[in-house]
Amino acid sequence: MGGSAVLISTVLGTVAGMTRRKPNSSGDMEQERKAREEQQRKKEADARRRDREKVQEARNLEKKRNAKTLSKNAASLVEEDAPNPMGLKNKLGE
């Protein structure tokens, strides 16, 4: 019977040891989960920042394009030639 008492105490000791480790392992799992969530938040924040930068860059390019177009249109209005009634006939070959 002495052998079975040792066996029972060993089994109980092992179970108690496993029980003690579970809170630690779940604490480790909790830390890992939080770390993954933080990494995910950082990735999403970086993606939003890149999107905002792309939008801002596109707006700047559009403003530059519009500024150039407006200045060309304004110049063409000032420098517009008088209409030539014979010009169209000459182009059409009449």
GROMACS .gro file of N, CA and C in nm:
model
  282
    1MET      N    1   0.079  -0.120   0.000
    1MET     CA    2   0.000   0.000   0.000
    1MET      C    3   0.083   0.125   0.000
    2GLY      N    4   0.203   0.113   0.047
    2GLY     CA    5   0.289   0.230   0.048
    2GLY      C    6   0.317   0.281  -0.092
    3GLY      N    7   0.320   0.189  -0.187
    3GLY     CA    8   0.344   0.228  -0.324
    3GLY      C    9   0.228   0.306  -0.382
    4SER      N   10   0.106   0.267  -0.346
    4SER     CA   11  -0.009   0.339  -0.400
    4SER      C   12  -0.020   0.478  -0.338
    5ALA      N   13   0.022   0.497  -0.213
    5ALA     CA   14   0.020   0.628  -0.149
    5ALA      C   15   0.118   0.721  -0.219
    6VAL      N   16   0.234   0.669  -0.256
    6VAL     CA   17   0.334   0.748  -0.328
    6VAL      C   18   0.280   0.784  -0.467
    7LEU      N   19   0.218   0.688  -0.529
    7LEU     CA   20   0.161   0.712  -0.661
    7LEU      C   21   0.053   0.820  -0.656
    8ILE      N   22  -0.034   0.811  -0.557
    8ILE     CA   23  -0.140   0.910  -0.543
    8ILE      C   24  -0.083   1.048  -0.513
    9SER      N   25   0.017   1.055  -0.426
    9SER     CA   26   0.076   1.186  -0.394
    9SER      C   27   0.148   1.243  -0.516
   10THR      N   28   0.209   1.156  -0.596
   10THR     CA   29   0.277   1.202  -0.717
   10THR      C   30   0.175   1.257  -0.817
   11VAL      N   31   0.066   1.185  -0.834
   11VAL     CA   32  -0.038   1.231  -0.927
   11VAL      C   33  -0.098   1.363  -0.879
   12LEU      N   34  -0.127   1.371  -0.749
   12LEU     CA   35  -0.183   1.495  -0.695
   12LEU      C   36  -0.083   1.611  -0.708
   13GLY      N   37   0.042   1.582  -0.686
   13GLY     CA   38   0.146   1.685  -0.701
   13GLY      C   39   0.156   1.734  -0.845
   14THR      N   40   0.147   1.640  -0.938
   14THR     CA   41   0.152   1.677  -1.080
   14THR      C   42   0.031   1.761  -1.119
   15VAL      N   43  -0.086   1.719  -1.073
   15VAL     CA   44  -0.208   1.794  -1.104
   15VAL      C   45  -0.201   1.934  -1.042
   16ALA      N   46  -0.153   1.942  -0.918
   16ALA     CA   47  -0.140   2.072  -0.853
   16ALA      C   48  -0.040   2.160  -0.927
   17GLY      N   49   0.067   2.101  -0.974
   17GLY     CA   50   0.166   2.177  -1.052
   17GLY      C   51   0.109   2.227  -1.182
   18MET      N   52   0.029   2.145  -1.248
   18MET     CA   53  -0.033   2.187  -1.374
   18MET      C   54  -0.135   2.298  -1.348
   19THR      N   55  -0.204   2.289  -1.237
   19THR     CA   56  -0.302   2.390  -1.203
   19THR      C   57  -0.234   2.524  -1.179
   20ARG      N   58  -0.120   2.519  -1.115
   20ARG     CA   59  -0.046   2.644  -1.088
   20ARG      C   60   0.007   2.706  -1.216
   21ARG      N   61   0.043   2.625  -1.312
   21ARG     CA   62   0.100   2.676  -1.437
   21ARG      C   63  -0.005   2.738  -1.528
   22LYS      N   64  -0.126   2.694  -1.519
   22LYS     CA   65  -0.230   2.745  -1.608
   22LYS      C   66  -0.250   2.895  -1.595
   23PRO      N   67  -0.260   2.951  -1.473
   23PRO     CA   68  -0.274   3.096  -1.468
   23PRO      C   69  -0.156   3.169  -1.531
   24ASN      N   70  -0.037   3.115  -1.512
   24ASN     CA   71   0.080   3.178  -1.572
   24ASN      C   72   0.075   3.167  -1.724
   25SER      N   73   0.038   3.050  -1.772
   25SER     CA   74   0.033   3.034  -1.918
   25SER      C   75  -0.080   3.118  -1.977
   26SER      N   76  -0.191   3.129  -1.905
   26SER     CA   77  -0.298   3.214  -1.958
   26SER      C   78  -0.256   3.360  -1.949
   27GLY      N   79  -0.178   3.394  -1.847
   27GLY     CA   80  -0.123   3.530  -1.839
   27GLY      C   81  -0.029   3.557  -1.954
   28ASP      N   82   0.051   3.455  -1.989
   28ASP     CA   83   0.140   3.469  -2.105
   28ASP      C   84   0.058   3.481  -2.233
   29MET      N   85  -0.046   3.403  -2.242
   29MET     CA   86  -0.132   3.410  -2.360
   29MET      C   87  -0.199   3.546  -2.368
   30GLU      N   88  -0.237   3.599  -2.253
   30GLU     CA   89  -0.298   3.732  -2.249
   30GLU      C   90  -0.200   3.838  -2.298
   31GLN      N   91  -0.075   3.826  -2.254
   31GLN     CA   92   0.027   3.922  -2.297
   31GLN      C   93   0.051   3.910  -2.447
   32GLU      N   94   0.056   3.787  -2.497
   32GLU     CA   95   0.075   3.767  -2.641
   32GLU      C   96  -0.042   3.825  -2.720
   33ARG      N   97  -0.162   3.805  -2.671
   33ARG     CA   98  -0.281   3.858  -2.738
   33ARG      C   99  -0.275   4.010  -2.742
   34LYS      N  100  -0.237   4.070  -2.629
   34LYS     CA  101  -0.227   4.216  -2.625
   34LYS      C  102  -0.119   4.266  -2.718
   35ALA      N  103  -0.007   4.194  -2.724
   35ALA     CA  104   0.101   4.234  -2.814
   35ALA      C  105   0.055   4.226  -2.959
   36ARG      N  106  -0.018   4.118  -2.994
   36ARG     CA  107  -0.070   4.106  -3.131
   36ARG      C  108  -0.169   4.216  -3.163
   37GLU      N  109  -0.255   4.248  -3.067
   37GLU     CA  110  -0.352   4.356  -3.089
   37GLU      C  111  -0.280   4.489  -3.109
   38GLU      N  112  -0.176   4.512  -3.031
   38GLU     CA  113  -0.099   4.637  -3.044
   38GLU      C  114  -0.031   4.644  -3.181
   39GLN      N  115   0.025   4.531  -3.225
   39GLN     CA  116   0.087   4.528  -3.358
   39GLN      C  117  -0.017   4.554  -3.466
   40GLN      N  118  -0.133   4.496  -3.451
   40GLN     CA  119  -0.240   4.516  -3.549
   40GLN      C  120  -0.283   4.663  -3.552
   41ARG      N  121  -0.296   4.723  -3.434
   41ARG     CA  122  -0.333   4.865  -3.429
   41ARG      C  123  -0.227   4.951  -3.497
   42LYS      N  124  -0.100   4.918  -3.475
   42LYS     CA  125   0.008   4.994  -3.538
   42LYS      C  126   0.005   4.979  -3.689
   43LYS      N  127  -0.020   4.856  -3.738
   43LYS     CA  128  -0.027   4.834  -3.882
   43LYS      C  129  -0.143   4.912  -3.942
   44GLU      N  130  -0.257   4.912  -3.875
   44GLU     CA  131  -0.372   4.985  -3.926
   44GLU      C  132  -0.347   5.136  -3.924
   45ALA      N  133  -0.282   5.183  -3.818
   45ALA     CA  134  -0.250   5.327  -3.811
   45ALA      C  135  -0.153   5.366  -3.922
   46ASP      N  136  -0.053   5.281  -3.948
   46ASP     CA  137   0.041   5.309  -4.056
   46ASP      C  138  -0.029   5.310  -4.192
   47ALA      N  139  -0.120   5.216  -4.211
   47ALA     CA  140  -0.194   5.211  -4.337
   47ALA      C  141  -0.280   5.336  -4.355
   48ARG      N  142  -0.345   5.381  -4.248
   48ARG     CA  143  -0.426   5.504  -4.256
   48ARG      C  144  -0.337   5.624  -4.284
   49ARG      N  145  -0.220   5.628  -4.221
   49ARG     CA  146  -0.128   5.740  -4.243
   49ARG      C  147  -0.081   5.742  -4.388
   50ARG      N  148  -0.045   5.625  -4.442
   50ARG     CA  149  -0.003   5.619  -4.582
   50ARG      C  150  -0.116   5.662  -4.676
   51ASP      N  151  -0.238   5.619  -4.645
   51ASP     CA  152  -0.353   5.660  -4.727
   51ASP      C  153  -0.372   5.811  -4.724
   52ARG      N  154  -0.361   5.870  -4.605
   52ARG     CA  155  -0.375   6.016  -4.594
   52ARG      C  156  -0.265   6.087  -4.672
   53GLU      N  157  -0.141   6.033  -4.666
   53GLU     CA  158  -0.031   6.095  -4.740
   53GLU      C  159  -0.056   6.085  -4.890
   54LYS      N  160  -0.107   5.971  -4.937
   54LYS     CA  161  -0.136   5.955  -5.080
   54LYS      C  162  -0.243   6.053  -5.125
   55VAL      N  163  -0.348   6.067  -5.043
   55VAL     CA  164  -0.456   6.159  -5.077
   55VAL      C  165  -0.403   6.302  -5.080
   56GLN      N  166  -0.322   6.337  -4.981
   56GLN     CA  167  -0.266   6.473  -4.976
   56GLN      C  168  -0.176   6.499  -5.097
   57GLU      N  169  -0.095   6.400  -5.133
   57GLU     CA  170  -0.008   6.416  -5.249
   57GLU      C  171  -0.091   6.431  -5.377
   58ALA      N  172  -0.196   6.354  -5.390
   58ALA     CA  173  -0.283   6.365  -5.508
   58ALA      C  174  -0.349   6.503  -5.513
   59ARG      N  175  -0.391   6.552  -5.398
   59ARG     CA  176  -0.451   6.687  -5.395
   59ARG      C  177  -0.350   6.793  -5.436
   60ASN      N  178  -0.227   6.780  -5.387
   60ASN     CA  179  -0.124   6.877  -5.424
   60ASN      C  180  -0.097   6.874  -5.574
   61LEU      N  181  -0.088   6.754  -5.630
   61LEU     CA  182  -0.065   6.743  -5.774
   61LEU      C  183  -0.182   6.802  -5.853
   62GLU      N  184  -0.303   6.778  -5.807
   62GLU     CA  185  -0.421   6.833  -5.874
   62GLU      C  186  -0.421   6.985  -5.868
   63LYS      N  187  -0.382   7.040  -5.753
   63LYS     CA  188  -0.375   7.186  -5.741
   63LYS      C  189  -0.272   7.243  -5.837
   64LYS      N  190  -0.156   7.177  -5.847
   64LYS     CA  191  -0.053   7.224  -5.939
   64LYS      C  192  -0.101   7.216  -6.083
   65ARG      N  193  -0.168   7.105  -6.116
   65ARG     CA  194  -0.219   7.088  -6.251
   65ARG      C  195  -0.324   7.194  -6.283
   66ASN      N  196  -0.412   7.220  -6.188
   66ASN     CA  197  -0.515   7.322  -6.209
   66ASN      C  198  -0.454   7.460  -6.220
   67ALA      N  199  -0.352   7.488  -6.141
   67ALA     CA  200  -0.287   7.619  -6.147
   67ALA      C  201  -0.224   7.640  -6.285
   68LYS      N  202  -0.161   7.536  -6.336
   68LYS     CA  203  -0.099   7.547  -6.469
   68LYS      C  204  -0.206   7.563  -6.576
   69THR      N  205  -0.314   7.487  -6.566
   69THR     CA  206  -0.422   7.494  -6.664
   69THR      C  207  -0.490   7.630  -6.660
   70LEU      N  208  -0.514   7.680  -6.542
   70LEU     CA  209  -0.579   7.810  -6.530
   70LEU      C  210  -0.491   7.921  -6.586
   71SER      N  211  -0.362   7.913  -6.560
   71SER     CA  212  -0.275   8.017  -6.613
   71SER      C  213  -0.266   8.009  -6.765
   72LYS      N  214  -0.268   7.890  -6.820
   72LYS     CA  215  -0.265   7.876  -6.967
   72LYS      C  216  -0.395   7.927  -7.027
   73ASN      N  217  -0.507   7.894  -6.964
   73ASN     CA  218  -0.636   7.941  -7.016
   73ASN      C  219  -0.645   8.093  -7.008
   74ALA      N  220  -0.600   8.147  -6.901
   74ALA     CA  221  -0.604   8.292  -6.887
   74ALA      C  222  -0.515   8.357  -6.993
   75ALA      N  223  -0.399   8.300  -7.018
   75ALA     CA  224  -0.310   8.354  -7.119
   75ALA      C  225  -0.373   8.340  -7.257
   76SER      N  226  -0.440   8.231  -7.281
   76SER     CA  227  -0.499   8.212  -7.414
   76SER      C  228  -0.615   8.309  -7.436
   77LEU      N  229  -0.685   8.346  -7.331
   77LEU     CA  230  -0.792   8.442  -7.345
   77LEU      C  231  -0.737   8.581  -7.379
   78VAL      N  232  -0.625   8.613  -7.319
   78VAL     CA  233  -0.565   8.744  -7.344
   78VAL      C  234  -0.505   8.749  -7.484
   79GLU      N  235  -0.444   8.641  -7.528
   79GLU     CA  236  -0.372   8.639  -7.655
   79GLU      C  237  -0.456   8.582  -7.769
   80GLU      N  238  -0.584   8.572  -7.753
   80GLU     CA  239  -0.669   8.511  -7.854
   80GLU      C  240  -0.669   8.597  -7.981
   81ASP      N  241  -0.652   8.527  -8.094
   81ASP     CA  242  -0.653   8.596  -8.223
   81ASP      C  243  -0.796   8.631  -8.262
   82ALA      N  244  -0.808   8.732  -8.345
   82ALA     CA  245  -0.939   8.769  -8.398
   82ALA      C  246  -0.984   8.658  -8.493
   83PRO      N  247  -1.111   8.629  -8.496
   83PRO     CA  248  -1.157   8.521  -8.585
   83PRO      C  249  -1.136   8.560  -8.732
   84ASN      N  250  -1.092   8.467  -8.809
   84ASN     CA  251  -1.067   8.487  -8.951
   84ASN      C  252  -1.175   8.410  -9.028
   85PRO      N  253  -1.267   8.480  -9.093
   85PRO     CA  254  -1.375   8.410  -9.163
   85PRO      C  255  -1.323   8.323  -9.276
   86MET      N  256  -1.212   8.355  -9.334
   86MET     CA  257  -1.160   8.276  -9.445
   86MET      C  258  -1.079   8.156  -9.395
   87GLY      N  259  -1.043   8.156  -9.268
   87GLY     CA  260  -0.959   8.048  -9.213
   87GLY      C  261  -1.027   7.912  -9.223
   88LEU      N  262  -1.154   7.905  -9.189
   88LEU     CA  263  -1.225   7.779  -9.194
   88LEU      C  264  -1.241   7.730  -9.337
   89LYS      N  265  -1.270   7.824  -9.428
   89LYS     CA  266  -1.284   7.786  -9.568
   89LYS      C  267  -1.152   7.734  -9.622
   90ASN      N  268  -1.043   7.796  -9.581
   90ASN     CA  269  -0.912   7.751  -9.627
   90ASN      C  270  -0.881   7.611  -9.573
   91LYS      N  271  -0.918   7.585  -9.445
   91LYS     CA  272  -0.894   7.454  -9.386
   91LYS      C  273  -0.977   7.345  -9.455
   92LEU      N  274  -1.099   7.381  -9.492
   92LEU     CA  275  -1.187   7.283  -9.554
   92LEU      C  276  -1.160   7.267  -9.703
   93GLY      N  277  -1.081   7.357  -9.759
   93GLY     CA  278  -1.045   7.347  -9.901
   93GLY      C  279  -1.148   7.403  -9.994
   94GLU      N  280  -1.227   7.497  -9.951
   94GLU     CA  281  -1.329   7.556 -10.038
   94GLU      C  282  -1.278   7.684 -10.100
   0.00000   0.00000   0.00000
